[in-house]
mmCIF file of C-alpha atoms and ligand atoms in Angstrom:
data_model
loop_
_atom_site.group_PDB
_atom_site.id
_atom_site.type_symbol
_atom_site.label_atom_id
_atom_site.label_comp_id
_atom_site.label_asym_id
_atom_site.label_seq_id
_atom_site.Cartn_x
_atom_site.Cartn_y
_atom_site.Cartn_z
ATOM 1 C CA MET H 1 -60.676 -25.891 -76.733
ATOM 2 C CA SER H 2 -58.963 -26.959 -73.249
ATOM 3 C CA GLY H 3 -60.779 -26.413 -69.962
ATOM 4 C CA THR H 4 -58.214 -24.133 -68.649
ATOM 5 C CA SER H 5 -58.496 -21.608 -71.596
ATOM 6 C CA LYS H 6 -62.064 -20.791 -70.847
ATOM 7 C CA VAL H 7 -61.383 -19.315 -67.385
ATOM 8 C CA LYS H 8 -59.097 -16.437 -66.854
ATOM 9 C CA ARG H 9 -55.701 -17.591 -65.906
ATOM 10 C CA PRO H 10 -54.604 -16.301 -62.550
ATOM 11 C CA VAL H 11 -51.401 -14.125 -62.637
ATOM 12 C CA VAL H 12 -48.797 -16.052 -60.870
ATOM 13 C CA ILE H 13 -45.234 -14.840 -60.057
ATOM 14 C CA VAL H 14 -42.360 -17.371 -59.098
ATOM 15 C CA THR H 15 -39.457 -15.678 -57.463
ATOM 16 C CA ARG H 16 -36.796 -18.243 -58.164
ATOM 17 C CA ARG H 17 -35.987 -21.019 -60.688
ATOM 18 C CA LEU H 18 -37.967 -24.128 -59.923
ATOM 19 C CA PRO H 19 -37.460 -27.658 -61.437
ATOM 20 C CA ASP H 20 -38.088 -27.471 -65.386
ATOM 21 C CA ASN H 21 -41.208 -29.750 -65.449
ATOM 22 C CA VAL H 22 -42.762 -27.722 -62.347
ATOM 23 C CA GLU H 23 -42.212 -24.350 -64.326
ATOM 24 C CA THR H 24 -43.424 -25.992 -67.522
ATOM 25 C CA ARG H 25 -46.677 -27.109 -65.881
ATOM 26 C CA MET H 26 -47.069 -23.633 -64.256
ATOM 27 C CA ALA H 27 -46.955 -22.035 -67.650
ATOM 28 C CA GLU H 28 -49.610 -24.491 -68.869
ATOM 29 C CA LEU H 29 -52.019 -23.536 -66.238
ATOM 30 C CA PHE H 30 -51.384 -20.068 -65.051
ATOM 31 C CA ASN H 31 -50.358 -16.777 -66.567
ATOM 32 C CA VAL H 32 -46.867 -17.174 -65.064
ATOM 33 C CA THR H 33 -43.978 -14.957 -64.725
ATOM 34 C CA LEU H 34 -40.927 -17.129 -64.047
ATOM 35 C CA ASN H 35 -37.353 -15.886 -62.962
ATOM 36 C CA LEU H 36 -35.126 -17.528 -65.503
ATOM 37 C CA THR H 37 -32.026 -15.623 -64.041
ATOM 38 C CA ASP H 38 -32.720 -17.145 -60.675
ATOM 39 C CA LYS H 39 -31.210 -14.136 -59.141
ATOM 40 C CA PRO H 40 -33.087 -13.224 -55.692
ATOM 41 C CA TYR H 41 -35.769 -10.601 -56.047
ATOM 42 C CA THR H 42 -34.836 -7.330 -54.429
ATOM 43 C CA LYS H 43 -37.290 -5.778 -52.118
ATOM 44 C CA LYS H 44 -38.300 -3.373 -54.899
ATOM 45 C CA GLN H 45 -39.034 -6.368 -57.199
ATOM 46 C CA LEU H 46 -41.104 -8.074 -54.457
ATOM 47 C CA ILE H 47 -43.143 -5.042 -53.963
ATOM 48 C CA GLU H 48 -43.707 -4.707 -57.745
ATOM 49 C CA ALA H 49 -44.795 -8.413 -57.761
ATOM 50 C CA VAL H 50 -47.383 -8.318 -55.054
ATOM 51 C CA LYS H 51 -48.866 -5.113 -56.789
ATOM 52 C CA VAL H 52 -49.863 -7.180 -59.683
ATOM 53 C CA ALA H 53 -49.876 -11.014 -58.833
ATOM 54 C CA ASP H 54 -52.947 -12.871 -57.794
ATOM 55 C CA VAL H 55 -50.613 -15.580 -56.476
ATOM 56 C CA LEU H 56 -47.005 -15.115 -55.243
ATOM 57 C CA VAL H 57 -44.720 -18.121 -55.118
ATOM 58 C CA PRO H 58 -41.653 -17.134 -52.907
ATOM 59 C CA THR H 59 -38.975 -19.021 -51.427
ATOM 60 C CA VAL H 60 -36.784 -18.873 -48.165
ATOM 61 C CA THR H 61 -34.719 -16.241 -49.910
ATOM 62 C CA ASP H 62 -37.701 -13.627 -50.155
ATOM 63 C CA GLN H 63 -38.309 -11.513 -46.965
ATOM 64 C CA ILE H 64 -42.017 -10.982 -47.262
ATOM 65 C CA ASP H 65 -42.152 -8.465 -44.395
ATOM 66 C CA ALA H 66 -45.009 -6.082 -43.449
ATOM 67 C CA ASP H 67 -43.668 -3.426 -45.652
ATOM 68 C CA VAL H 68 -43.973 -5.633 -48.698
ATOM 69 C CA ILE H 69 -47.352 -6.831 -47.613
ATOM 70 C CA ALA H 70 -48.692 -3.467 -47.136
ATOM 71 C CA GLN H 71 -48.115 -2.638 -50.709
ATOM 72 C CA ALA H 72 -49.996 -5.736 -52.053
ATOM 73 C CA GLY H 73 -52.811 -5.149 -54.284
ATOM 74 C CA ASP H 74 -56.214 -6.280 -53.377
ATOM 75 C CA GLN H 75 -55.916 -8.854 -56.306
ATOM 76 C CA LEU H 76 -53.249 -10.758 -54.156
ATOM 77 C CA LYS H 77 -55.060 -13.568 -52.449
ATOM 78 C CA LEU H 78 -52.528 -16.263 -51.975
ATOM 79 C CA ILE H 79 -48.901 -16.714 -51.204
ATOM 80 C CA ALA H 80 -47.960 -20.177 -52.122
ATOM 81 C CA ASN H 81 -44.562 -20.662 -50.510
ATOM 82 C CA PHE H 82 -42.120 -22.961 -52.046
ATOM 83 C CA GLY H 83 -40.784 -24.439 -48.738
ATOM 84 C CA ALA H 84 -41.952 -25.665 -45.429
ATOM 85 C CA GLY H 85 -40.635 -22.990 -43.205
ATOM 86 C CA VAL H 86 -42.565 -19.615 -43.261
ATOM 87 C CA ASP H 87 -40.377 -17.671 -41.027
ATOM 88 C CA HIS H 88 -39.501 -15.297 -43.682
ATOM 89 C CA ILE H 89 -43.036 -14.128 -44.124
ATOM 90 C CA ASP H 90 -44.784 -11.719 -41.609
ATOM 91 C CA LEU H 91 -47.895 -13.731 -40.925
ATOM 92 C CA LYS H 92 -49.590 -11.249 -38.864
ATOM 93 C CA ALA H 93 -49.483 -8.678 -41.695
ATOM 94 C CA LEU H 94 -50.846 -11.426 -43.955
ATOM 95 C CA SER H 95 -53.636 -12.312 -41.768
ATOM 96 C CA GLU H 96 -54.587 -8.638 -41.412
ATOM 97 C CA LYS H 97 -54.882 -8.420 -45.221
ATOM 98 C CA LYS H 98 -56.651 -11.654 -45.311
ATOM 99 C CA ILE H 99 -54.133 -13.137 -47.588
ATOM 100 C CA ILE H 100 -54.025 -17.001 -47.567
ATOM 101 C CA LEU H 101 -50.599 -18.686 -47.035
ATOM 102 C CA THR H 102 -49.778 -22.352 -48.016
ATOM 103 C CA ASN H 103 -46.472 -24.219 -47.742
ATOM 104 C CA THR H 104 -45.062 -27.528 -48.804
ATOM 105 C CA PRO H 105 -44.817 -29.859 -45.727
ATOM 106 C CA GLY H 106 -44.219 -33.694 -45.706
ATOM 107 C CA VAL H 107 -42.255 -33.999 -48.936
ATOM 108 C CA LEU H 108 -39.028 -32.811 -47.866
ATOM 109 C CA THR H 109 -38.960 -34.567 -44.298
ATOM 110 C CA GLU H 110 -37.107 -37.662 -45.424
ATOM 111 C CA ASP H 111 -34.388 -35.804 -47.189
ATOM 112 C CA THR H 112 -33.816 -33.269 -44.543
ATOM 113 C CA ALA H 113 -33.690 -35.963 -41.965
ATOM 114 C CA SER H 114 -31.155 -37.931 -44.008
ATOM 115 C CA LEU H 115 -29.019 -34.766 -44.204
ATOM 116 C CA ALA H 116 -29.255 -34.171 -40.589
ATOM 117 C CA MET H 117 -28.305 -37.939 -40.066
ATOM 118 C CA ALA H 118 -25.424 -37.656 -42.369
ATOM 119 C CA LEU H 119 -24.160 -34.620 -40.322
ATOM 120 C CA LEU H 120 -24.573 -36.540 -37.105
ATOM 121 C CA LEU H 121 -22.378 -39.394 -38.459
ATOM 122 C CA SER H 122 -19.777 -37.220 -40.108
ATOM 123 C CA VAL H 123 -19.056 -34.825 -37.300
ATOM 124 C CA PRO H 124 -18.190 -37.347 -34.464
ATOM 125 C CA ARG H 125 -16.237 -39.704 -36.925
ATOM 126 C CA ARG H 126 -14.324 -36.654 -38.396
ATOM 127 C CA MET H 127 -15.126 -37.435 -41.936
ATOM 128 C CA PHE H 128 -14.725 -33.900 -43.496
ATOM 129 C CA GLU H 129 -11.371 -33.475 -41.599
ATOM 130 C CA GLY H 130 -10.027 -36.699 -42.983
ATOM 131 C CA GLU H 131 -11.530 -35.841 -46.530
ATOM 132 C CA LYS H 132 -9.601 -32.546 -46.468
ATOM 133 C CA ILE H 133 -6.201 -34.174 -45.281
ATOM 134 C CA LEU H 134 -6.398 -36.659 -47.946
ATOM 135 C CA ARG H 135 -7.080 -34.230 -50.753
ATOM 136 C CA SER H 136 -4.279 -31.832 -49.434
ATOM 137 C CA GLY H 137 -1.899 -34.561 -50.031
ATOM 138 C CA GLU H 138 -0.885 -34.573 -46.370
ATOM 139 C CA TRP H 139 -2.041 -38.196 -45.558
ATOM 140 C CA THR H 140 1.111 -40.280 -44.794
ATOM 141 C CA GLY H 141 -0.714 -43.640 -44.212
ATOM 142 C CA TRP H 142 -2.614 -45.549 -41.579
ATOM 143 C CA THR H 143 -1.724 -44.986 -37.858
ATOM 144 C CA PRO H 144 -3.396 -46.629 -34.979
ATOM 145 C CA THR H 145 -4.136 -43.171 -33.474
ATOM 146 C CA PHE H 146 -5.055 -40.994 -36.511
ATOM 147 C CA LEU H 147 -8.068 -39.008 -36.557
ATOM 148 C CA MET H 148 -9.878 -40.878 -33.774
ATOM 149 C CA GLY H 149 -13.342 -39.659 -33.316
ATOM 150 C CA HIS H 150 -16.244 -40.946 -31.199
ATOM 151 C CA ARG H 151 -18.298 -43.986 -31.463
ATOM 152 C CA ILE H 152 -22.071 -43.175 -32.530
ATOM 153 C CA GLN H 153 -23.787 -46.395 -31.325
ATOM 154 C CA GLY H 154 -25.074 -46.479 -27.959
ATOM 155 C CA LYS H 155 -25.211 -42.755 -27.508
ATOM 156 C CA ARG H 156 -28.039 -40.360 -26.816
ATOM 157 C CA LEU H 157 -29.494 -38.019 -29.076
ATOM 158 C CA GLY H 158 -31.747 -34.961 -27.957
ATOM 159 C CA ILE H 159 -34.111 -33.680 -30.572
ATOM 160 C CA ILE H 160 -35.379 -30.247 -30.202
ATOM 161 C CA GLY H 161 -38.772 -30.076 -32.082
ATOM 162 C CA MET H 162 -40.340 -33.516 -32.608
ATOM 163 C CA GLY H 163 -42.473 -32.596 -35.753
ATOM 164 C CA ARG H 164 -42.272 -34.676 -38.844
ATOM 165 C CA ILE H 165 -38.496 -34.091 -39.483
ATOM 166 C CA GLY H 166 -37.588 -34.583 -35.907
ATOM 167 C CA GLN H 167 -39.418 -37.972 -35.854
ATOM 168 C CA ALA H 168 -37.773 -39.038 -39.141
ATOM 169 C CA ILE H 169 -34.476 -38.300 -37.540
ATOM 170 C CA ALA H 170 -35.475 -40.349 -34.442
ATOM 171 C CA ARG H 171 -36.365 -43.484 -36.703
ATOM 172 C CA ARG H 172 -32.899 -43.124 -38.514
ATOM 173 C CA ALA H 173 -31.206 -42.792 -35.125
ATOM 174 C CA ARG H 174 -32.840 -45.878 -33.683
ATOM 175 C CA ALA H 175 -31.426 -47.840 -36.364
ATOM 176 C CA PHE H 176 -27.946 -46.816 -35.275
ATOM 177 C CA ASP H 177 -28.856 -47.904 -31.856
ATOM 178 C CA ILE H 178 -28.832 -44.333 -30.493
ATOM 179 C CA SER H 179 -31.270 -43.578 -27.707
ATOM 180 C CA VAL H 180 -33.802 -40.924 -28.459
ATOM 181 C CA HIS H 181 -34.757 -37.987 -26.298
ATOM 182 C CA TYR H 182 -36.738 -34.908 -27.235
ATOM 183 C CA HIS H 183 -37.942 -31.627 -26.267
ATOM 184 C CA ASN H 184 -41.284 -30.253 -27.734
ATOM 185 C CA ARG H 185 -44.021 -27.892 -26.477
ATOM 186 C CA THR H 186 -46.079 -31.037 -25.812
ATOM 187 C CA PRO H 187 -45.204 -34.731 -25.841
ATOM 188 C CA VAL H 188 -45.943 -36.602 -29.097
ATOM 189 C CA PRO H 189 -48.697 -39.298 -28.969
ATOM 190 C CA HIS H 190 -47.879 -42.145 -26.996
ATOM 191 C CA HIS H 191 -47.748 -44.826 -29.611
ATOM 192 C CA ILE H 192 -45.044 -42.733 -31.369
ATOM 193 C CA GLU H 193 -43.082 -42.397 -28.205
ATOM 194 C CA GLU H 194 -43.302 -45.996 -27.749
ATOM 195 C CA ASP H 195 -42.326 -46.944 -31.246
ATOM 196 C CA LEU H 196 -39.150 -44.582 -30.944
ATOM 197 C CA GLU H 197 -38.469 -45.466 -27.343
ATOM 198 C CA ALA H 198 -38.281 -41.805 -26.921
ATOM 199 C CA THR H 199 -37.974 -39.929 -23.542
ATOM 200 C CA TYR H 200 -39.720 -36.470 -23.333
ATOM 201 C CA TRP H 201 -37.973 -33.623 -21.719
ATOM 202 C CA LYS H 202 -40.318 -30.637 -20.918
ATOM 203 C CA ASN H 203 -37.278 -28.723 -19.614
ATOM 204 C CA LEU H 204 -34.905 -28.123 -22.330
ATOM 205 C CA ASP H 205 -32.232 -27.154 -20.138
ATOM 206 C CA GLU H 206 -32.383 -30.532 -18.504
ATOM 207 C CA MET H 207 -32.181 -32.460 -21.760
ATOM 208 C CA MET H 208 -29.278 -30.258 -23.075
ATOM 209 C CA GLY H 209 -26.798 -31.329 -20.391
ATOM 210 C CA ARG H 210 -27.450 -35.017 -20.729
ATOM 211 C CA MET H 211 -27.047 -35.575 -24.490
ATOM 212 C CA ASP H 212 -24.207 -36.768 -26.727
ATOM 213 C CA PHE H 213 -25.801 -35.266 -29.809
ATOM 214 C CA VAL H 214 -28.407 -32.424 -29.934
ATOM 215 C CA SER H 215 -30.490 -31.965 -33.172
ATOM 216 C CA VAL H 216 -32.478 -28.577 -33.787
ATOM 217 C CA ASN H 217 -35.539 -29.407 -35.626
ATOM 218 C CA CYS H 218 -38.264 -26.695 -34.556
ATOM 219 C CA PRO H 219 -39.545 -23.990 -36.637
ATOM 220 C CA LEU H 220 -38.155 -20.484 -36.231
ATOM 221 C CA THR H 221 -40.621 -18.347 -34.444
ATOM 222 C CA LYS H 222 -40.331 -15.453 -31.963
ATOM 223 C CA GLU H 223 -40.188 -18.007 -29.222
ATOM 224 C CA THR H 224 -37.518 -20.047 -30.760
ATOM 225 C CA GLN H 225 -35.296 -17.146 -31.953
ATOM 226 C CA HIS H 226 -31.820 -17.775 -30.021
ATOM 227 C CA LEU H 227 -33.561 -20.598 -28.103
ATOM 228 C CA LEU H 228 -30.014 -21.949 -27.920
ATOM 229 C CA ASP H 229 -28.483 -18.952 -26.440
ATOM 230 C CA ARG H 230 -24.979 -19.109 -24.696
ATOM 231 C CA LYS H 231 -26.321 -20.143 -21.407
ATOM 232 C CA ARG H 232 -28.137 -23.180 -22.965
ATOM 233 C CA LEU H 233 -25.154 -24.010 -25.249
ATOM 234 C CA LYS H 234 -22.948 -24.123 -22.153
ATOM 235 C CA ARG H 235 -25.029 -26.850 -20.746
ATOM 236 C CA MET H 236 -23.923 -29.193 -23.304
ATOM 237 C CA GLN H 237 -21.309 -31.827 -22.476
ATOM 238 C CA PRO H 238 -17.756 -31.009 -23.830
ATOM 239 C CA HIS H 239 -17.958 -34.238 -25.918
ATOM 240 C CA ALA H 240 -21.315 -33.371 -27.420
ATOM 241 C CA VAL H 241 -22.203 -32.448 -30.965
ATOM 242 C CA LEU H 242 -24.885 -30.027 -32.298
ATOM 243 C CA ILE H 243 -26.699 -30.428 -35.459
ATOM 244 C CA ASN H 244 -28.799 -27.800 -37.056
ATOM 245 C CA THR H 245 -30.871 -28.262 -40.247
ATOM 246 C CA ALA H 246 -33.714 -26.104 -39.105
ATOM 247 C CA ARG H 247 -33.072 -22.372 -39.194
ATOM 248 C CA GLY H 248 -29.824 -20.395 -38.150
ATOM 249 C CA GLU H 249 -31.365 -17.892 -36.108
ATOM 250 C CA ILE H 250 -32.462 -20.611 -33.448
ATOM 251 C CA ILE H 251 -28.782 -20.721 -32.331
ATOM 252 C CA ASP H 252 -26.614 -17.761 -30.926
ATOM 253 C CA GLU H 253 -24.093 -18.397 -33.771
ATOM 254 C CA ASN H 254 -21.362 -16.181 -32.318
ATOM 255 C CA ALA H 255 -21.817 -17.917 -28.880
ATOM 256 C CA LEU H 256 -21.708 -21.347 -30.567
ATOM 257 C CA ALA H 257 -18.485 -20.373 -32.611
ATOM 258 C CA GLU H 258 -16.801 -19.226 -29.437
ATOM 259 C CA LEU H 259 -17.817 -22.376 -27.456
ATOM 260 C CA LEU H 260 -16.500 -24.536 -30.266
ATOM 261 C CA GLU H 261 -13.308 -22.705 -30.394
ATOM 262 C CA MET H 262 -12.778 -23.220 -26.667
ATOM 263 C CA ASN H 263 -13.660 -26.844 -27.001
ATOM 264 C CA HIS H 264 -16.631 -26.309 -24.740
ATOM 265 C CA ILE H 265 -18.587 -28.148 -27.245
ATOM 266 C CA ALA H 266 -16.854 -30.920 -29.356
ATOM 267 C CA GLY H 267 -18.405 -30.330 -32.716
ATOM 268 C CA ALA H 268 -21.314 -29.047 -34.895
ATOM 269 C CA GLY H 269 -22.856 -29.757 -38.174
ATOM 270 C CA LEU H 270 -24.536 -26.905 -39.588
ATOM 271 C CA ASP H 271 -26.732 -26.667 -42.772
ATOM 272 C CA VAL H 272 -28.284 -23.335 -42.025
ATOM 273 C CA PHE H 273 -26.865 -19.937 -40.656
ATOM 274 C CA GLU H 274 -28.024 -16.787 -38.976
ATOM 275 C CA GLU H 275 -27.102 -14.365 -42.085
ATOM 276 C CA GLU H 276 -27.565 -16.678 -45.105
ATOM 277 C CA PRO H 277 -25.592 -16.678 -47.493
ATOM 278 C CA SER H 278 -23.052 -14.914 -45.113
ATOM 279 C CA ILE H 279 -21.131 -17.218 -42.732
ATOM 280 C CA ASN H 280 -19.763 -16.238 -39.553
ATOM 281 C CA PRO H 281 -16.019 -16.156 -40.144
ATOM 282 C CA LYS H 282 -15.389 -17.676 -36.802
ATOM 283 C CA LEU H 283 -16.955 -20.803 -37.898
ATOM 284 C CA LEU H 284 -15.049 -20.895 -41.100
ATOM 285 C CA GLU H 285 -11.846 -21.047 -39.202
ATOM 286 C CA LEU H 286 -12.868 -23.942 -37.101
ATOM 287 C CA ASN H 287 -11.968 -27.657 -37.790
ATOM 288 C CA ASN H 288 -14.528 -29.152 -35.651
ATOM 289 C CA VAL H 289 -17.603 -27.951 -37.557
ATOM 290 C CA VAL H 290 -19.088 -29.097 -40.768
ATOM 291 C CA LEU H 291 -20.786 -26.458 -42.876
ATOM 292 C CA LEU H 292 -23.264 -27.104 -45.684
ATOM 293 C CA PRO H 293 -25.047 -24.476 -47.862
ATOM 294 C CA HIS H 294 -28.683 -24.997 -46.835
ATOM 295 C CA MET H 295 -29.137 -28.246 -48.721
ATOM 296 C CA GLY H 296 -31.371 -30.271 -46.435
ATOM 297 C CA SER H 297 -34.107 -30.696 -49.024
ATOM 298 C CA ALA H 298 -31.937 -30.313 -52.082
ATOM 299 C CA THR H 299 -32.815 -33.566 -53.912
ATOM 300 C CA ILE H 300 -34.499 -33.721 -57.124
ATOM 301 C CA GLU H 301 -37.380 -35.697 -55.770
ATOM 302 C CA ALA H 302 -38.204 -33.247 -53.097
ATOM 303 C CA ARG H 303 -37.925 -30.187 -55.099
ATOM 304 C CA VAL H 304 -40.414 -31.667 -57.708
ATOM 305 C CA GLU H 305 -42.771 -32.780 -55.027
ATOM 306 C CA MET H 306 -42.620 -29.347 -53.385
ATOM 307 C CA GLY H 307 -43.330 -27.858 -56.695
ATOM 308 C CA GLU H 308 -46.264 -30.140 -57.159
ATOM 309 C CA LYS H 309 -47.472 -29.181 -53.740
ATOM 310 C CA VAL H 310 -47.405 -25.586 -54.818
ATOM 311 C CA LEU H 311 -49.396 -26.474 -58.061
ATOM 312 C CA ILE H 312 -51.965 -28.329 -56.196
ATOM 313 C CA ASN H 313 -52.322 -25.432 -53.526
ATOM 314 C CA ILE H 314 -52.765 -22.943 -56.231
ATOM 315 C CA ARG H 315 -55.152 -24.949 -58.342
ATOM 316 C CA THR H 316 -57.524 -25.744 -55.252
ATOM 317 C CA PHE H 317 -57.620 -22.279 -54.260
ATOM 318 C CA MET H 318 -58.420 -21.125 -57.616
ATOM 319 C CA ASP H 319 -61.095 -23.636 -57.642
ATOM 320 C CA ASN H 320 -62.612 -22.014 -54.543
ATOM 321 C CA HIS H 321 -61.671 -24.955 -52.346
ATOM 322 C CA ARG H 322 -59.578 -24.821 -49.300
ATOM 323 C CA PRO H 323 -55.865 -25.582 -50.271
ATOM 324 C CA PRO H 324 -54.395 -28.715 -48.652
ATOM 325 C CA ASP H 325 -51.375 -27.058 -47.044
ATOM 326 C CA ARG H 326 -52.857 -23.950 -45.804
ATOM 327 C CA VAL H 327 -50.859 -22.425 -42.986
ATOM 328 C CA LEU H 328 -53.121 -21.506 -40.083
ATOM 329 C CA ILE H 329 -52.309 -18.028 -38.974
HETATM 330 C C1 LIG M 401 -36.201 -25.255 -48.705
HETATM 331 C C2 LIG M 401 -36.273 -25.285 -45.981
HETATM 332 O O1 LIG M 401 -35.233 -25.541 -49.466
HETATM 333 O O2 LIG M 401 -38.599 -25.750 -46.634
HETATM 334 C C3 LIG M 401 -37.905 -25.174 -45.893
HETATM 335 O O3 LIG M 401 -38.250 -24.527 -44.890
HETATM 336 O O4 LIG M 401 -35.660 -24.791 -45.310
HETATM 337 C C4 LIG M 401 -35.617 -25.515 -47.257
HETATM 338 O O5 LIG M 401 -35.454 -26.903 -47.285
HETATM 339 C C5 LIG M 401 -36.435 -23.815 -48.697
HETATM 340 O O6 LIG M 401 -37.189 -23.208 -47.622
HETATM 341 C C6 LIG M 401 -37.205 -23.369 -49.926
HETATM 342 O O7 LIG M 401 -37.831 -22.009 -49.998
#
């Protein structure tokens, strides 16, 4: 008889499809309900789930709001989020019910940073515009002035939020000879600042107006919602490019679209949006933006490692230990 079969298996409900081997391992370890259709849960389904699950494994597409949490049964002890960001979960309501929350930090850092860097390279060099023209059959051949963009090397990048992902972008930027600036609640440790030759700006407004590229890498919280409002966005230089791989709600998207349209800001590379999966129609009309469908961490490696983190968090919790990725509320 296997060790796991002696103990009662926890009821684990997973709201979306996860990589096959992660799901299979979950089936071996837990009394698991998988979502083979991969259709996002409705609010009603989420409520039904929290009424019966010992552990819920949601993703960014599930709004675990106060309403949902209020209806959770006493058996629900852990929410093991598949993802790093927890802005879709009402943390206050969770802590009042003494439900533990874990996430999956670290394993998606490098992939998200690589995608941010890809956007940072592709917008100033107008890669997607070129691709579109080529595919449409409209390309008539090389000319000296065709699709001129802007040089990347030697420019200044301002990173908003110098956590794991911000630092990983900074490392990549240094390799392209871009100088790194950053705004964070507090400066990063001195040795990191030195390694990255990074300049700290306490005042975000002051940084915004001096950068050639700005990358958003902070979590979405009450404080960072529309952190980049119209007034702040207007501080950007007209040749500057904005990259967002964090959360759409950090930027006032309407204002951004208008400023891009007026060429008040040269371009943007966006992987996240305010009303996912709906995209602001104004953005869709613009040529100076690259729009990606929230795919920062979409590598097989990251998604498997995220799943492994979820598994470890659940197992440690079930063994009455502190799960490694507990989000402190
Ligand atoms: C994930 C993300 O794909 O982890 C995050 O916070 O934004 C994404 O990269 C998503 O959250 C999975 O739930």
